[in-house]
PDB file of C-alpha atoms in Angstrom:
ATOM      1  CA  UNK A 480      79.051   2.730 -62.577  1.00 50.00           C
ATOM      2  CA  UNK A 481      76.403   4.488 -60.041  1.00 55.00           C
ATOM      3  CA  UNK A 482      76.476   7.748 -58.901  1.00 62.00           C
ATOM      4  CA  UNK A 483      77.261   8.806 -55.799  1.00 58.00           C
ATOM      5  CA  UNK A 484      73.910   9.973 -55.297  1.00 54.00           C
ATOM      6  CA  UNK A 485      72.207   6.317 -56.519  1.00 55.00           C
ATOM      7  CA  UNK A 486      74.964   4.642 -53.780  1.00 54.00           C
ATOM      8  CA  UNK A 487      73.446   6.751 -51.238  1.00 53.00           C
ATOM      9  CA  UNK A 488      69.413   6.264 -52.276  1.00 53.00           C
ATOM     10  CA  UNK A 489      70.207   2.413 -52.222  1.00 62.00           C
ATOM     11  CA  UNK A 490      72.076   2.442 -48.264  1.00 60.00           C
ATOM     12  CA  UNK A 491      68.721   4.572 -47.293  1.00 55.00           C
ATOM     13  CA  UNK A 492      66.330   2.117 -48.470  1.00 54.00           C
ATOM     14  CA  UNK A 493      68.522  -0.594 -46.942  1.00 62.00           C
ATOM     15  CA  UNK A 494      68.467   0.905 -43.850  1.00 56.00           C
ATOM     16  CA  UNK A 495      64.721   1.394 -43.728  1.00 57.00           C
ATOM     17  CA  UNK A 496      64.105  -2.078 -44.881  1.00 60.00           C
ATOM     18  CA  UNK A 497      66.803  -3.721 -41.896  1.00 58.00           C
ATOM     19  CA  UNK A 498      64.543  -1.188 -39.662  1.00 53.00           C
ATOM     20  CA  UNK A 499      60.916  -2.505 -41.064  1.00 50.00           C
ATOM     21  CA  UNK A 500      62.373  -6.014 -40.283  1.00 49.00           C
ATOM     22  CA  UNK A 501      63.415  -5.522 -36.803  1.00 51.00           C
ATOM     23  CA  UNK A 502      61.123  -3.820 -35.469  1.00 54.00           C
ATOM     24  CA  UNK A 503      58.108  -5.874 -33.588  1.00 62.00           C
ATOM     25  CA  UNK A 504      55.146  -4.297 -34.284  1.00 66.00           C
ATOM     26  CA  UNK A 505      53.984  -0.319 -35.216  1.00 71.00           C
ATOM     27  CA  UNK A 506      53.549   1.352 -32.328  1.00 85.00           C
ATOM     28  CA  UNK A 507      49.944   2.507 -32.154  1.00 90.00           C
ATOM     29  CA  UNK A 508      48.464   5.234 -30.140  1.00 93.00           C
ATOM     30  CA  UNK A 509      45.331   5.328 -27.974  1.00 93.00           C
ATOM     31  CA  UNK A 510      42.837   8.263 -27.656  1.00 94.00           C
ATOM     32  CA  UNK A 511      40.646   8.899 -24.617  1.00 95.00           C
ATOM     33  CA  UNK A 512      38.121   6.907 -25.404  1.00 93.00           C
ATOM     34  CA  UNK A 513      39.889   3.964 -26.495  1.00 93.00           C
ATOM     35  CA  UNK A 514      41.556   4.107 -23.349  1.00 93.00           C
ATOM     36  CA  UNK A 515      38.589   4.278 -21.788  1.00 93.00           C
ATOM     37  CA  UNK A 516      36.986   1.792 -23.400  1.00 92.00           C
ATOM     38  CA  UNK A 517      40.230  -1.394 -22.863  1.00 92.00           C
ATOM     39  CA  UNK A 518      40.621  -0.462 -18.982  1.00 91.00           C
ATOM     40  CA  UNK A 519      36.835  -0.175 -18.013  1.00 92.00           C
ATOM     41  CA  UNK A 520      37.326   2.802 -16.767  1.00 94.00           C
ATOM     42  CA  UNK A 521      33.964   4.773 -16.644  1.00 94.00           C
ATOM     43  CA  UNK A 522      35.326   8.541 -15.942  1.00 96.00           C
ATOM     44  CA  UNK A 523      38.292  10.242 -17.908  1.00 96.00           C
ATOM     45  CA  UNK A 524      38.412  12.357 -14.317  1.00 97.00           C
ATOM     46  CA  UNK A 525      39.940   8.918 -12.235  1.00 97.00           C
ATOM     47  CA  UNK A 526      42.644   8.444 -15.029  1.00 96.00           C
ATOM     48  CA  UNK A 527      43.296  12.236 -14.441  1.00 96.00           C
ATOM     49  CA  UNK A 528      43.436  11.483 -11.220  1.00 97.00           C
ATOM     50  CA  UNK A 529      45.599   8.032 -11.194  1.00 96.00           C
ATOM     51  CA  UNK A 530      47.892   9.588 -13.659  1.00 95.00           C
ATOM     52  CA  UNK A 531      48.483  12.916 -10.868  1.00 96.00           C
ATOM     53  CA  UNK A 532      49.034   9.925  -8.592  1.00 97.00           C
ATOM     54  CA  UNK A 533      51.941   7.892 -10.842  1.00 95.00           C
ATOM     55  CA  UNK A 534      49.226   4.985 -11.282  1.00 95.00           C
ATOM     56  CA  UNK A 535      48.562   4.809 -14.656  1.00 96.00           C
ATOM     57  CA  UNK A 536      50.556   5.498 -17.648  1.00 96.00           C
ATOM     58  CA  UNK A 537      51.481   8.970 -19.278  1.00 95.00           C
ATOM     59  CA  UNK A 538      50.313  10.404 -22.196  1.00 96.00           C
ATOM     60  CA  UNK A 539      52.160  10.865 -24.985  1.00 94.00           C
ATOM     61  CA  UNK A 540      52.209  14.519 -26.508  1.00 93.00           C
ATOM     62  CA  UNK A 541      50.766  14.608 -29.843  1.00 92.00           C
ATOM     63  CA  UNK A 542      51.062  18.640 -30.679  1.00 92.00           C
ATOM     64  CA  UNK A 543      48.089  21.167 -30.785  1.00 93.00           C
ATOM     65  CA  UNK A 544      46.794  20.383 -27.809  1.00 92.00           C
ATOM     66  CA  UNK A 545      46.399  16.733 -28.115  1.00 94.00           C
ATOM     67  CA  UNK A 546      47.354  13.564 -26.668  1.00 95.00           C
ATOM     68  CA  UNK A 547      47.128   9.973 -26.475  1.00 95.00           C
ATOM     69  CA  UNK A 548      48.883   6.764 -24.964  1.00 95.00           C
ATOM     70  CA  UNK A 549      50.307   3.862 -26.502  1.00 94.00           C
ATOM     71  CA  UNK A 550      48.763   0.897 -26.778  1.00 93.00           C
ATOM     72  CA  UNK A 551      51.741  -0.997 -25.207  1.00 93.00           C
ATOM     73  CA  UNK A 552      51.560   1.162 -21.794  1.00 94.00           C
ATOM     74  CA  UNK A 553      48.325   0.585 -21.280  1.00 93.00           C
ATOM     75  CA  UNK A 554      48.091  -3.079 -22.515  1.00 92.00           C
ATOM     76  CA  UNK A 555      50.889  -3.654 -19.579  1.00 93.00           C
ATOM     77  CA  UNK A 556      49.252  -1.913 -17.268  1.00 94.00           C
ATOM     78  CA  UNK A 557      46.159  -3.868 -17.816  1.00 92.00           C
ATOM     79  CA  UNK A 558      48.349  -6.945 -17.186  1.00 92.00           C
ATOM     80  CA  UNK A 559      50.323  -5.209 -14.048  1.00 92.00           C
ATOM     81  CA  UNK A 560      46.634  -5.316 -12.044  1.00 91.00           C
ATOM     82  CA  UNK A 561      46.324  -7.903  -9.283  1.00 89.00           C
ATOM     83  CA  UNK A 562      44.363 -10.653 -10.098  1.00 87.00           C
ATOM     84  CA  UNK A 563      40.936 -10.876  -7.846  1.00 84.00           C
ATOM     85  CA  UNK A 564      40.237 -14.276  -6.128  1.00 84.00           C
ATOM     86  CA  UNK A 565      37.309 -15.634  -5.137  1.00 85.00           C
ATOM     87  CA  UNK A 566      38.174 -18.687  -3.363  1.00 83.00           C
ATOM     88  CA  UNK A 567      37.449 -19.494   0.418  1.00 80.00           C
ATOM     89  CA  UNK A 568      40.465 -19.289   2.584  1.00 74.00           C
ATOM     90  CA  UNK A 569      40.472 -20.945   5.336  1.00 65.00           C
TER      91      UNK A 569
END
């Protein structure tokens, strides 16, 4: 007969495994240099201006004065940018 502690341990393990299987991907946090490289924005100031204007994803507070951005948020922002067309009109 299993002890209650062992049953609780097995239950916890099963919960963790089921969450791992249902989650699509682990969340990746990007730092400022990564964001600059991915977006093609050359200036940290430009990112902060767009943040204040509400036209750039908000960062995540990592603690101790550090921030980062979720990779999915940056990817979604890049995908939402308008495409430029170089076709002649008229």
